[in-house]
Coordinates of C-alpha atoms in Angstrom, one line a residue:
M1381 CA -19.1 -1.8 30.0
D1382 CA -18.0 -0.4 33.0
Q1383 CA -14.0 -0.4 30.7
L1384 CA -16.0 1.5 28.4
R1385 CA -17.5 4.2 30.9
D1386 CA -14.3 4.7 33.0
M1387 CA -12.2 5.4 28.5
H1388 CA -15.4 7.9 28.2
A1389 CA -14.1 9.3 32.4
Y1390 CA -10.8 9.9 31.3
L1391 CA -11.5 10.6 27.3
K1392 CA -13.4 14.0 29.4
L1393 CA -10.7 15.2 31.3
I1394 CA -7.8 15.1 28.6
D1395 CA -10.8 16.9 26.6
A1396 CA -10.9 19.1 29.6
A1397 CA -6.7 19.8 29.3
K1398 CA -7.8 20.9 25.5
N1399 CA -4.2 19.8 24.6
D1400 CA -2.0 19.7 21.2
G1401 CA -4.5 18.0 19.3
A1402 CA -6.3 16.0 21.7
D1403 CA -9.4 17.7 22.8
T1404 CA -10.3 17.1 18.7
M1405 CA -9.2 13.4 18.4
V1406 CA -12.0 12.9 21.7
T1407 CA -14.5 14.9 19.6
L1408 CA -13.5 12.4 17.0
L1409 CA -14.5 8.9 19.2
T1410 CA -16.9 10.8 20.9
H1411 CA -18.7 10.9 17.2
V1412 CA -18.4 7.1 16.6
G1413 CA -19.5 6.0 19.5
W1414 CA -17.5 6.1 22.4
N1415 CA -19.5 8.4 24.6
K1416 CA -22.7 5.6 24.8
P1417 CA -22.9 2.9 26.9
D1418 CA -24.3 0.7 24.0
G1419 CA -21.5 2.3 22.5
L1420 CA -19.7 -1.2 21.4
L1421 CA -23.2 -1.8 19.0
S1422 CA -22.4 1.5 17.0
I1423 CA -18.7 0.7 15.9
H1424 CA -19.6 -1.1 13.5
K1425 CA -21.5 1.2 10.3
Q1426 CA -19.9 3.5 9.4
T1427 CA -18.9 7.4 10.4
N1428 CA -21.1 10.0 8.9
P1429 CA -20.3 13.5 7.7
T1430 CA -18.7 15.5 10.4
G1431 CA -18.5 18.8 7.6
R1432 CA -15.8 19.9 9.6
N1433 CA -11.7 19.5 8.7
A1434 CA -10.5 19.6 12.6
F1435 CA -8.8 16.6 11.6
S1436 CA -6.6 17.6 8.9
E1437 CA -5.2 20.5 11.7
I1438 CA -4.3 17.7 13.9
G1439 CA -2.1 15.7 11.2
F1440 CA -5.6 13.2 10.9
P1441 CA -7.2 14.4 7.1
E1442 CA -8.1 11.0 6.7
L1443 CA -10.4 10.5 9.6
G1444 CA -12.8 13.5 8.4
P1445 CA -14.6 11.3 5.2
T1446 CA -17.7 9.9 5.0
G1447 CA -18.4 5.8 5.2
V1448 CA -14.5 4.8 6.6
P1449 CA -15.7 1.7 9.2
I1450 CA -15.3 2.9 12.5
Y1451 CA -13.2 0.3 13.9
E1452 CA -10.4 1.3 11.6
V1453 CA -11.2 4.8 13.2
I1454 CA -10.6 3.4 16.5
A1455 CA -7.5 1.6 15.2
R1456 CA -6.4 4.8 13.7
A1457 CA -6.8 6.7 16.6
T1458 CA -4.3 4.2 18.5
T1459 CA -1.3 5.1 15.7
W1460 CA -2.0 8.9 16.2
S1461 CA -2.1 8.5 20.3
T1462 CA 1.1 6.6 19.8
E1463 CA 3.5 9.0 17.4
H1464 CA 1.5 11.8 20.0
G1465 CA 2.8 10.9 23.4
F1466 CA -0.6 10.2 24.5
S1467 CA 0.3 6.8 26.1
R1468 CA -2.0 6.2 28.3
L1469 CA -4.6 7.0 25.7
S1470 CA -2.6 4.9 23.4
D1471 CA -2.5 1.6 25.8
E1472 CA -6.1 2.1 26.0
L1473 CA -7.2 1.9 23.5
T1474 CA -4.9 -0.9 22.0
G1475 CA -6.0 -3.1 25.5
F1476 CA -10.1 -1.7 24.7
L1477 CA -9.5 -3.4 20.7
A1478 CA -7.6 -6.3 21.5
E1479 CA -10.1 -7.1 24.8
T1480 CA -13.1 -6.6 22.0
W1481 CA -12.0 -7.9 18.6
P1482 CA -9.4 -10.4 19.6
G1483 CA -7.5 -11.3 16.3
R1484 CA -8.5 -7.4 14.4
P1485 CA -5.3 -6.0 13.1
N1486 CA -4.7 -2.7 14.7
T1487 CA -2.8 -1.6 11.6
V1488 CA -5.4 -1.6 8.4
E1489 CA -4.2 -3.6 6.0
S1490 CA -4.8 -6.2 3.2
G1491 CA -4.5 -9.8 5.5
F1492 CA -5.1 -11.6 2.2
D1493 CA -4.4 -12.9 -1.6
P1494 CA -7.7 -13.5 -3.3
A1495 CA -5.3 -14.5 -6.5
A1496 CA -4.0 -17.0 -4.3
L1497 CA -7.4 -19.2 -3.5
D1498 CA -7.7 -22.1 -5.3
V1499 CA -10.9 -24.4 -4.5
E1500 CA -11.8 -26.1 -7.6
G1501 CA -12.8 -29.3 -6.8
V1502 CA -12.4 -28.6 -3.4
Q1503 CA -15.2 -28.2 -0.5
L1504 CA -15.4 -24.9 2.0
R1505 CA -15.8 -25.4 5.4
Y1506 CA -16.7 -22.5 7.7
R1507 CA -14.1 -22.1 10.1
G1508 CA -14.9 -18.9 12.1
P1509 CA -14.6 -18.6 16.2
T1510 CA -18.8 -18.1 16.6
P1511 CA -20.9 -19.8 14.3
D1512 CA -22.2 -16.5 14.4
A1513 CA -19.0 -14.4 13.5
Y1514 CA -19.1 -13.8 9.1
K1515 CA -22.2 -11.6 10.4
V1516 CA -20.5 -8.6 11.7
P1517 CA -17.7 -8.5 8.9
L1518 CA -20.6 -9.1 6.2
G1519 CA -22.4 -6.7 8.1
E1520 CA -20.0 -3.9 7.7
L1521 CA -19.7 -4.7 3.9
R1522 CA -23.1 -4.1 3.6
A1523 CA -22.9 -0.8 5.2
W1524 CA -19.8 0.3 3.5
A1525 CA -21.6 -0.2 0.4
T1526 CA -24.8 1.4 0.7
G1527 CA -25.3 3.5 -2.3
N1528 CA -22.2 2.1 -4.5
T1529 CA -24.5 -0.6 -6.5
A1530 CA -21.4 -2.5 -8.1
A1531 CA -20.1 -3.0 -4.5
L1532 CA -23.5 -4.0 -3.5
A1533 CA -24.2 -6.5 -5.8
V1534 CA -20.8 -8.5 -4.9
V1535 CA -21.9 -8.2 -1.6
S1536 CA -25.1 -9.5 -2.3
A1537 CA -23.1 -12.2 -4.8
L1538 CA -21.3 -13.4 -1.5
T1539 CA -24.2 -14.0 0.0
H1540 CA -26.1 -16.1 -2.8
H1541 CA -23.0 -18.3 -2.6
G1542 CA -22.8 -19.2 1.0
W1543 CA -21.7 -16.4 3.1
A1544 CA -24.7 -16.0 4.8
R1545 CA -24.9 -19.0 6.6
G1546 CA -22.6 -21.3 8.7
G1547 CA -21.6 -24.5 8.5
E1548 CA -20.6 -26.5 5.1
V1549 CA -20.6 -24.7 1.8
P1550 CA -19.9 -27.0 -0.7
C1551 CA -18.0 -26.9 -3.6
R1552 CA -21.3 -27.0 -5.8
A1553 CA -22.8 -25.7 -8.9
T1554 CA -23.9 -22.0 -8.8
N1555 CA -27.7 -22.0 -9.3
S1556 CA -28.8 -20.1 -12.4
I1557 CA -32.1 -18.9 -11.3
A1558 CA -32.4 -15.8 -13.4
S1559 CA -34.5 -13.5 -11.5
N1560 CA -32.1 -13.0 -8.6
S1561 CA -30.9 -10.0 -8.3
S1562 CA -27.1 -11.4 -9.3
A1563 CA -28.0 -13.0 -12.2
R1564 CA -29.7 -9.2 -12.6
A1565 CA -26.9 -7.2 -11.9
V1566 CA -24.2 -9.2 -14.5
A1567 CA -26.9 -8.3 -17.2
A1568 CA -26.6 -4.7 -16.2
G1569 CA -22.8 -4.6 -16.1
D1570 CA -22.9 -4.1 -12.1
L1571 CA -21.3 -7.4 -11.3
P1572 CA -18.0 -9.0 -13.1
A1573 CA -20.0 -12.4 -14.5
E1574 CA -16.4 -14.1 -12.6
C1575 CA -17.9 -13.8 -9.4
Y1576 CA -21.7 -14.9 -10.4
A1577 CA -21.3 -18.1 -13.0
P1578 CA -24.4 -20.3 -13.2
G1579 CA -22.9 -24.0 -13.7
E1580 CA -19.7 -23.5 -12.6
P1581 CA -18.4 -24.5 -9.4
T1582 CA -18.8 -22.0 -6.4
G1583 CA -15.3 -21.5 -4.6
P1584 CA -14.0 -19.2 -8.1
Q1585 CA -16.7 -17.3 -7.9
L1586 CA -16.5 -16.5 -4.3
A1587 CA -12.6 -15.9 -5.0
A1588 CA -13.0 -13.3 -7.3
S1589 CA -15.8 -12.1 -5.3
M1590 CA -13.4 -11.1 -2.5
A1591 CA -10.9 -9.6 -5.5
A1592 CA -13.8 -7.4 -6.7
L1593 CA -14.4 -5.5 -3.5
E1594 CA -10.7 -5.2 -2.6
A1595 CA -10.5 -3.8 -5.8
L1596 CA -13.5 -1.6 -5.0
G1597 CA -11.7 -0.1 -1.8
A1598 CA -13.5 -2.5 0.9
P1599 CA -12.1 -1.9 4.2
S1600 CA -9.4 -5.1 4.8
G1601 CA -10.7 -5.8 8.3
P1602 CA -14.1 -7.1 7.2
L1603 CA -12.3 -8.4 4.5
K1604 CA -10.0 -10.5 5.9
E1605 CA -12.4 -11.7 8.8
L1606 CA -14.2 -13.3 6.1
W1607 CA -11.5 -14.7 4.2
D1608 CA -10.8 -16.2 7.8
C1609 CA -14.1 -17.2 8.2
Y1610 CA -14.0 -19.5 5.1
C1611 CA -11.3 -19.5 2.3
G1612 CA -8.7 -20.0 5.7
G1613 CA -10.9 -23.3 6.4
V1614 CA -10.0 -24.6 2.7
V1615 CA -9.6 -29.1 2.1
S1616 CA -9.3 -31.3 0.2
D1617 CA -11.1 -34.3 1.6
I1618 CA -14.1 -35.1 -0.8
S1619 CA -14.8 -38.9 -0.4
P1620 CA -15.3 -40.4 -3.4
A1621 CA -18.8 -40.5 -3.6
T1622 CA -19.2 -36.4 -3.2
S1623 CA -16.2 -36.6 -6.0
R1624 CA -18.0 -34.7 -9.2
S1625 CA -16.4 -33.3 -11.9
T1626 CA -15.4 -29.7 -12.6
P1627 CA -12.6 -28.2 -15.0
G1628 CA -10.0 -28.6 -12.1
S1629 CA -9.9 -31.7 -11.9
L1630 CA -7.6 -31.1 -15.4
T1631 CA -4.3 -31.5 -13.6
K1632 CA -2.1 -32.5 -16.3
A1633 CA -0.9 -30.8 -19.6
E1634 CA 0.0 -33.8 -21.0
A1635 CA -4.0 -34.8 -21.2
V1636 CA -4.5 -31.5 -22.7
L1637 CA -2.1 -32.3 -25.4
E1638 CA -3.7 -35.9 -26.1
A1639 CA -6.3 -33.8 -26.3
V1640 CA -4.9 -31.9 -28.9
E1641 CA -3.8 -34.5 -31.3
E1642 CA -7.4 -36.1 -31.1
F1643 CA -8.7 -32.9 -32.5
R1644 CA -6.5 -32.8 -35.0
S1645 CA -6.7 -36.7 -36.0
L1646 CA -10.8 -35.8 -36.4
G1647 CA -10.9 -33.0 -37.6
R1648 CA -12.8 -30.5 -35.1
N1649 CA -16.7 -31.3 -36.6
T1650 CA -16.1 -34.9 -35.4
F1651 CA -14.4 -34.1 -32.1
L1652 CA -17.1 -31.5 -31.1
D1653 CA -18.9 -33.9 -32.1
K1654 CA -18.0 -37.0 -29.7
Y1655 CA -17.5 -35.1 -26.6
G1656 CA -21.0 -32.7 -27.5
F1657 CA -19.7 -29.2 -28.0
A1658 CA -21.0 -26.7 -29.8
V1659 CA -18.0 -24.7 -31.6
S1660 CA -16.5 -21.5 -29.0
R1661 CA -17.5 -18.8 -29.9
V1662 CA -15.2 -16.2 -28.1
Y1663 CA -12.1 -18.0 -26.0
F1664 CA -9.7 -20.3 -28.1
M1665 CA -6.2 -22.6 -27.0
S1666 CA -3.6 -21.4 -29.4
L1667 CA -0.6 -23.6 -30.0
D1668 CA 1.6 -24.4 -33.1
D1669 CA -0.7 -21.5 -34.8
Q1670 CA -3.2 -23.6 -34.6
L1671 CA -7.4 -22.6 -32.3
F1672 CA -9.0 -25.3 -30.8
D1673 CA -11.9 -24.3 -28.3
T1674 CA -11.4 -24.1 -24.6
K1675 CA -14.1 -25.9 -23.9
P1676 CA -14.2 -29.2 -25.7
I1677 CA -10.6 -29.1 -25.3
V1678 CA -10.5 -29.1 -21.2
A1679 CA -13.7 -32.1 -21.5
A1680 CA -12.0 -34.7 -23.8
A1681 CA -8.1 -34.0 -22.0
L1682 CA -10.1 -35.0 -18.2
A1683 CA -12.2 -37.8 -19.8
I1684 CA -8.5 -38.8 -20.6
E1685 CA -6.9 -37.7 -17.3
R1686 CA -9.5 -39.0 -14.9
P1687 CA -11.6 -41.7 -17.6
D1688 CA -12.8 -42.7 -13.5
L1689 CA -14.7 -39.5 -13.3
P1690 CA -18.6 -38.5 -15.0
P1691 CA -17.5 -36.7 -18.2
L1692 CA -18.0 -33.0 -18.4
K1693 CA -20.2 -31.9 -20.8
A1694 CA -21.0 -28.4 -22.2
G1695 CA -23.5 -26.8 -19.3
D1696 CA -21.4 -27.9 -16.6
F1697 CA -18.9 -25.4 -16.8
S1698 CA -17.8 -22.2 -18.9
G1699 CA -15.5 -22.0 -21.6
G1700 CA -14.1 -17.9 -19.8
L1701 CA -11.7 -16.6 -17.4
S1702 CA -13.6 -18.7 -14.2
G1703 CA -13.8 -22.1 -16.5
A1704 CA -11.9 -23.5 -19.2
V1705 CA -9.7 -20.4 -19.4
R1706 CA -8.3 -20.0 -16.1
V1707 CA -7.9 -24.4 -15.8
L1708 CA -5.8 -24.0 -19.2
E1709 CA -3.2 -21.2 -18.8
K1710 CA -3.0 -22.4 -15.3
L1711 CA -1.5 -25.4 -17.0
G1712 CA 0.9 -23.2 -19.2
F1713 CA -1.5 -23.1 -22.0
E1714 CA -2.1 -20.2 -24.0
V1715 CA -5.8 -18.4 -24.8
V1716 CA -6.8 -15.7 -27.5
T1717 CA -9.9 -14.5 -27.5
T1718 CA -12.3 -13.3 -30.5
A1719 CA -11.3 -10.1 -30.4
Q1720 CA -7.5 -10.4 -30.4
I1721 CA -7.9 -12.1 -33.5
S1722 CA -10.2 -10.5 -35.3
P1723 CA -11.4 -6.9 -33.2
P1724 CA -14.1 -5.2 -33.9
E1725 CA -13.6 -2.7 -37.1
L1726 CA -15.1 0.8 -38.4
G1727 CA -18.1 0.7 -40.6
D1728 CA -18.9 -2.9 -38.8
T1729 CA -22.6 -3.9 -37.8
F1730 CA -24.6 -5.8 -35.6
A1731 CA -28.2 -5.9 -34.8
N1732 CA -28.2 -5.8 -30.9
R1733 CA -25.9 -5.8 -28.1
T1734 CA -26.5 -9.0 -27.7
E1735 CA -25.4 -10.2 -30.9
I1736 CA -22.3 -8.0 -30.3
A1737 CA -21.3 -10.0 -27.0
E1738 CA -22.0 -13.6 -29.0
H1739 CA -19.4 -12.3 -31.2
F1740 CA -17.1 -11.0 -29.2
G1741 CA -18.1 -11.5 -25.4
G1742 CA -18.1 -8.6 -22.6
D1743 CA -20.9 -7.1 -20.9
K1744 CA -24.4 -7.4 -23.4
V1745 CA -25.6 -4.0 -21.4
G1746 CA -23.0 -1.8 -19.6
G1747 CA -22.1 1.6 -21.8
V1748 CA -18.9 1.2 -21.6
I1749 CA -16.7 -2.3 -22.5
T1750 CA -14.0 -3.8 -23.0
F1751 CA -13.9 -7.4 -24.5
P1752 CA -11.9 -10.2 -23.5
G1753 CA -8.6 -11.0 -23.8
E1754 CA -8.8 -6.6 -25.1
Q1755 CA -7.4 -3.4 -23.9
V1756 CA -9.6 -1.3 -25.7
V1757 CA -12.7 1.1 -24.2
N1758 CA -15.7 0.2 -26.2
V1759 CA -18.5 3.3 -25.7
F1760 CA -22.0 2.8 -27.0
S1761 CA -24.6 5.6 -27.6
D1762 CA -28.1 4.1 -28.2
A1763 CA -30.6 6.8 -29.8
E1764 CA -32.9 5.1 -27.8
S1765 CA -31.4 4.4 -24.2
P1766 CA -32.3 7.0 -20.9
Y1767 CA -29.2 8.8 -21.3
A1768 CA -28.6 12.3 -22.4
D1769 CA -26.2 11.4 -24.4
D1770 CA -25.3 13.8 -27.2
P1771 CA -25.9 13.3 -30.8
P1772 CA -22.5 11.9 -32.2
S1773 CA -20.6 14.3 -34.5
L1774 CA -18.3 13.6 -36.6
T1775 CA -16.6 16.9 -36.4
E1776 CA -17.5 18.8 -33.8
P1777 CA -17.4 17.3 -29.5
F1778 CA -20.3 15.8 -28.3
G1779 CA -21.4 14.9 -24.4
Y1780 CA -21.6 11.3 -23.7
R1781 CA -23.4 10.8 -20.2
G1782 CA -22.1 8.8 -17.3
A1783 CA -22.4 5.6 -16.3
G1784 CA -25.1 4.9 -13.5
L1785 CA -29.1 4.7 -14.3
S1786 CA -30.0 5.6 -10.9
G1787 CA -28.7 7.5 -7.7
P1788 CA -25.3 9.9 -8.1
Q1789 CA -22.9 9.3 -10.4
K1790 CA -19.6 8.2 -9.1
L1791 CA -16.1 8.2 -11.0
A1792 CA -15.2 4.8 -9.8
T1793 CA -18.0 3.1 -11.4
R1794 CA -16.3 1.1 -13.3
G1795 CA -17.9 2.5 -16.9
N1796 CA -16.7 6.0 -15.6
A1797 CA -13.6 4.6 -14.0
A1798 CA -12.4 3.5 -18.2
L1799 CA -13.7 6.6 -19.5
E1800 CA -11.3 8.7 -17.1
G1801 CA -8.2 5.9 -18.0
V1802 CA -9.2 7.1 -21.6
R1803 CA -8.5 10.8 -20.9
T1804 CA -6.4 10.5 -18.0
R1805 CA -3.6 8.7 -21.2
R1806 CA -5.1 10.5 -23.9
E1807 CA -6.1 7.1 -25.6
A1808 CA -8.3 6.6 -28.8
A1809 CA -12.1 4.5 -27.6
R1810 CA -14.2 2.4 -29.9
F1811 CA -17.7 4.2 -30.8
W1812 CA -20.5 2.5 -31.3
Y1813 CA -23.8 4.0 -31.3
R1814 CA -28.1 3.4 -33.1
A1815 CA -30.0 5.9 -34.5
P1816 CA -33.4 5.4 -33.5
G1817 CA -34.2 2.5 -35.9
G1818 CA -31.6 1.1 -36.3
V1819 CA -28.4 -1.4 -35.6
F1820 CA -25.5 -0.6 -34.1
T1821 CA -22.4 0.5 -35.4
C1822 CA -19.2 0.8 -34.9
Q1823 CA -18.7 4.2 -36.2
S1824 CA -15.2 5.6 -35.9
W1825 CA -12.7 6.1 -33.4
V1826 CA -13.2 8.8 -30.6
T1827 CA -10.7 10.2 -27.8
V1828 CA -12.0 11.9 -24.2
L1829 CA -11.1 16.0 -24.3
G1830 CA -12.4 16.5 -21.1
R1831 CA -15.9 16.1 -18.3
A1832 CA -17.9 18.5 -16.5
W1833 CA -20.5 17.7 -13.6
V1834 CA -24.0 18.1 -14.9
S1835 CA -27.5 17.9 -13.6
G1836 CA -29.9 14.8 -14.2
K1837 CA -32.2 12.6 -13.2
G1838 CA -31.9 8.8 -13.1
Q1839 CA -34.0 6.3 -14.1
D1840 CA -36.2 6.5 -10.4
S1841 CA -36.9 10.6 -11.5
F1842 CA -35.2 12.2 -8.7
P1843 CA -32.5 14.1 -9.4
R1844 CA -28.5 13.8 -9.1
P1845 CA -25.3 15.0 -10.2
E1846 CA -24.0 13.1 -13.3
I1847 CA -21.4 12.9 -15.1
Q1848 CA -20.9 14.7 -18.9
W1849 CA -18.0 13.3 -21.1
M1850 CA -17.0 15.3 -23.9
L1851 CA -16.0 12.7 -26.7
Q1852 CA -14.7 14.0 -29.6
V1853 CA -13.8 12.0 -33.5
V1854 CA -10.4 11.4 -33.4
P1855 CA -8.6 9.8 -36.8
G1856 CA -7.3 7.1 -35.3
T1857 CA -6.0 5.3 -32.1
D1858 CA -1.7 7.1 -32.5
S1859 CA -2.0 10.3 -30.4
A1860 CA 0.3 11.7 -32.3
T1861 CA -1.4 11.8 -35.6
W1862 CA -4.2 13.7 -34.0
P1863 CA -4.5 17.4 -34.9
P1864 CA -4.2 20.5 -32.9
H1865 CA -7.8 21.3 -32.4
I1866 CA -7.6 18.2 -30.9
T1867 CA -4.6 17.9 -28.4
E1868 CA -5.2 21.9 -27.2
P1869 CA -8.2 21.5 -25.9
Q1870 CA -7.4 18.4 -24.0
A1871 CA -4.7 19.4 -22.7
E1872 CA -6.1 23.2 -21.2
A1873 CA -9.1 20.4 -20.0
A1874 CA -7.3 18.6 -17.9
A1875 CA -5.8 21.7 -16.2
T1876 CA -9.6 22.9 -15.4
T1877 CA -11.2 19.1 -14.3
E1878 CA -12.7 19.0 -11.0
E1879 CA -13.1 15.7 -8.6
S1880 CA -16.2 17.4 -6.6
S1881 CA -19.9 16.2 -7.8
D1882 CA -21.4 19.2 -6.0
P1883 CA -21.0 22.6 -7.8
P1884 CA -23.6 25.3 -8.9
E1885 CA -24.3 23.6 -12.5
A1886 CA -25.1 20.0 -10.5
K1887 CA -27.6 20.8 -8.4
S1888 CA -31.1 20.7 -9.5
A1889 CA -31.9 24.0 -8.7
P1890 CA -29.4 26.6 -9.2
T1891 CA -30.2 30.5 -8.9
Y1892 CA -29.0 33.0 -12.1
E1893 CA -26.6 34.6 -9.5
E1894 CA -25.0 30.6 -8.2
L1895 CA -24.3 29.9 -11.5
V1896 CA -22.7 33.7 -12.9
D1897 CA -20.3 33.5 -10.4
R1898 CA -19.2 30.3 -10.7
V1899 CA -18.4 31.0 -14.4
D1900 CA -17.1 34.2 -13.6
A1901 CA -15.2 32.7 -10.8
A1902 CA -13.4 29.9 -14.0
G1903 CA -11.8 33.5 -15.9
Q1904 CA -11.6 33.4 -19.5
S1905 CA -7.7 33.0 -19.7
K1906 CA -6.8 33.2 -24.0
G1907 CA -4.4 31.0 -25.7
P1908 CA -1.7 32.2 -28.2
S1909 CA -4.6 32.6 -30.8
G1910 CA -6.8 34.6 -28.8
V1911 CA -9.6 32.0 -28.2
V1912 CA -11.2 31.3 -24.8
K1913 CA -9.5 27.8 -23.5
T1914 CA -11.2 24.8 -23.0
N1915 CA -13.2 24.5 -19.3
Y1916 CA -15.7 22.4 -19.7
P1917 CA -17.2 23.3 -15.6
R1918 CA -16.7 26.4 -16.3
S1919 CA -19.2 26.0 -19.8
V1920 CA -21.4 23.7 -18.4
A1921 CA -22.3 26.2 -16.0
A1922 CA -22.4 28.8 -18.1
R1923 CA -25.3 26.6 -20.3
R1924 CA -27.0 26.0 -17.4
A1925 CA -27.1 29.5 -16.2
V1926 CA -29.2 30.5 -19.6
L1927 CA -31.2 27.9 -19.5
V1928 CA -32.3 29.0 -15.9
R1929 CA -32.3 32.8 -17.4
C1930 CA -34.5 31.9 -20.4
G1931 CA -37.3 30.0 -18.0
G1932 CA -37.9 26.9 -20.8
K1933 CA -38.4 30.4 -23.6
C1934 CA -37.0 30.7 -26.8
E1935 CA -35.0 33.8 -25.6
S1936 CA -34.5 35.0 -29.8
P1937 CA -37.2 38.4 -30.3
W1938 CA -38.1 37.1 -34.0
C1939 CA -39.7 34.2 -32.9
T1940 CA -42.8 32.9 -34.3
G1941 CA -43.0 29.8 -31.8
A1942 CA -40.9 27.0 -30.4
P1943 CA -41.4 23.6 -30.4
G1944 CA -44.5 22.3 -28.7
E1945 CA -43.1 18.8 -28.5
L1946 CA -40.3 18.4 -25.0
N1947 CA -37.2 16.0 -25.2
R1948 CA -36.4 12.4 -24.2
Q1949 CA -35.8 14.2 -20.6
G1950 CA -39.0 16.4 -20.3
E1951 CA -37.4 19.8 -21.2
P1952 CA -38.1 22.2 -24.0
I1953 CA -36.2 22.1 -26.8
L1954 CA -33.6 24.8 -26.8
D1955 CA -30.0 25.2 -27.9
V1956 CA -27.9 27.4 -26.0
D1957 CA -25.9 29.2 -28.7
H1958 CA -22.5 31.7 -29.0
I1959 CA -23.2 34.7 -29.7
K1960 CA -20.0 35.9 -31.2
D1961 CA -18.4 32.6 -31.9
L1962 CA -15.2 31.1 -29.3
A1963 CA -13.1 31.2 -32.2
A1964 CA -13.4 35.0 -34.0
G1965 CA -12.7 35.7 -30.1
G1966 CA -16.3 35.6 -27.9
E1967 CA -16.7 34.9 -24.4
D1968 CA -17.4 32.0 -23.0
L1969 CA -20.3 34.1 -20.5
P1970 CA -24.2 33.9 -19.9
R1971 CA -24.3 37.3 -21.7
N1972 CA -23.2 36.4 -25.0
M1973 CA -25.0 33.3 -25.2
V1974 CA -28.6 32.5 -25.8
A1975 CA -31.1 29.6 -25.3
L1976 CA -32.6 29.7 -28.8
C1977 CA -35.3 26.8 -30.7
P1978 CA -34.5 24.6 -33.5
N1979 CA -36.1 27.2 -36.2
C1980 CA -33.7 30.8 -34.7
H1981 CA -31.0 28.8 -34.2
A1982 CA -31.0 27.9 -37.7
V1983 CA -32.0 31.5 -38.9
K1984 CA -29.4 33.1 -36.3
T1985 CA -26.7 30.8 -38.3
R1986 CA -27.3 30.3 -41.6
G1987 CA -30.7 33.2 -42.2
T1988 CA -29.1 36.2 -44.7
N1989 CA -29.3 38.3 -41.9
A1990 CA -27.2 36.3 -40.0
V1991 CA -24.8 39.3 -38.6
G1992 CA -27.7 41.6 -37.7
R1993 CA -29.4 39.0 -36.3
R1994 CA -26.6 38.4 -34.3
K1995 CA -26.0 42.4 -33.1
Q1996 CA -29.5 42.2 -32.2
L1997 CA -29.5 39.0 -30.2
L1998 CA -26.1 40.8 -28.1
A1999 CA -28.7 43.2 -27.1
V2000 CA -31.3 40.8 -25.9
A2001 CA -28.4 38.5 -23.8
A2002 CA -27.1 42.0 -22.6
A2003 CA -30.8 42.9 -21.2
A2004 CA -32.0 39.0 -20.1
H2005 CA -28.2 39.0 -18.4
Q2006 CA -29.2 42.1 -16.1
A2007 CA -32.6 41.4 -15.5
A2008 CA -31.5 38.1 -14.1
L2009 CA -29.3 39.3 -11.6
S2010 CA -31.4 42.4 -10.6
A2011 CA -34.1 38.9 -9.8
S2012 CA -31.7 37.7 -8.1
F2013 CA -30.3 39.9 -5.4
D2014 CA -34.2 41.2 -4.6
V2015 CA -34.4 37.6 -4.0
S2016 CA -32.2 37.3 -1.8
I2017 CA -32.5 40.6 0.2
S2018 CA -36.6 39.9 1.0

């Protein structure tokens, strides 16, 4: 601690010198805990939001964001000090890092390769420098994952598999307590199945969890430490007394070929009966234009290669990626899936998501998924789900809410990242829909025109920002065949896509003035046809402004009574409609928009005096617009 106090005194001297940005670096180091005698305890947490851009001014913008592990900040500060000629500061920081965290790299880079870990049939032994060495990096990962459902699920899976205790972590079969958090996370689509697979060896699941954390952007320092504590200690000295059959015990391709010949000789049904397996549903080994069930082939091949081991039973392992598929592909065999052999076709129907998963594999719950073996994105919408999806339309764009039931939605969430890929690559996705009381139907191909941030409520009933994806039905998967009324708005929307999740329209209680300012700032640029260009953030803000302005009531002067029933979000049933259609040159502004109950909307659109009604509504909207702005101004000066 004396060294820490001496360091702090030196930093104060630099701060007083106000020398070339060093004072800002000192402010940063002070912020992360170097100004406290017990500062050592605080550097394992994440940095807080600073609310300033001073780090950009000194050429270090990456130090400003929330959630950077503090030890990485200090390592980067060391590099900065060296590059800018503050040699004493650099030497002191380097020495302090070396003394406090021996072995921790001063550069932030990945020190492991999850794909290189092959631990089936072996035993993991704890090899940390101290019995409790795993606790700090595991705690850092938990802190980093806070607020990220997918990341927390993976960290929980690591803990479940034995990372929360020292000593031996045998390559046992993972238990299958259906009520534990990992099982629930897999069912909810927050945790990849390969990270938690009941009945399968723990080792590959540890490797899959490490890879998943790396893919989610976890800090490399704690990952490397855990890797060194456990995966760096892989040994293969299991005694015969503790040996057990696992798919990884199969090492010879010749044994697989012999099992294939037995399959052909006996016939499929007799072969399956002999080894006690049911037919495969999702994964198949393909050889010489013939398909073979993956699990029974692996079981039979292991019995041929290792007759000394107990036979593999159906419940001992998976026929999927972390079990039979992994072994067969490692031995050079091709594995295909049902979705590759016979992909879903438009018009296909299934009673529920479980039936779809049993047929094609994959997630039973997630709203946006891919089937095993496929790259095609599948989008599921259920009229009875808690999400605020728009009813699908075959002709008009419709809204689809992003993935994530509770807490602020994030683009990095698996389902949202998949839809973002469809948008940026201008691809087509399958759209599945279940009407109230109906079945799931593979209804159409859709693409993502654009997205915007909106205000919503999570499953916990708390307000939060949500992503609204704008989907459009397309004639097929070849974007070259899509008509201009799809490709042009898609290109226009791409130019106005925003990353920030806190615009006024995504807040729980924005003012009318805030929303109007947001719309005005976006402008009303028009294309060659004279139609206002597509801008989904602007359109969302304009629609939200009208809903704020109307106070939950129909704005039509001829309204005889709006429906008393509320929608699924607990809000009045109101349609926000452009009075003069955009296609006819109308503007995407609140003064050209009105909130109408379904009856008045129908009268305005299809009534015998539709033209006269529109003129009347333009006057109503203009007056309501001015009144709302005046009210906002009065509130602001009071």
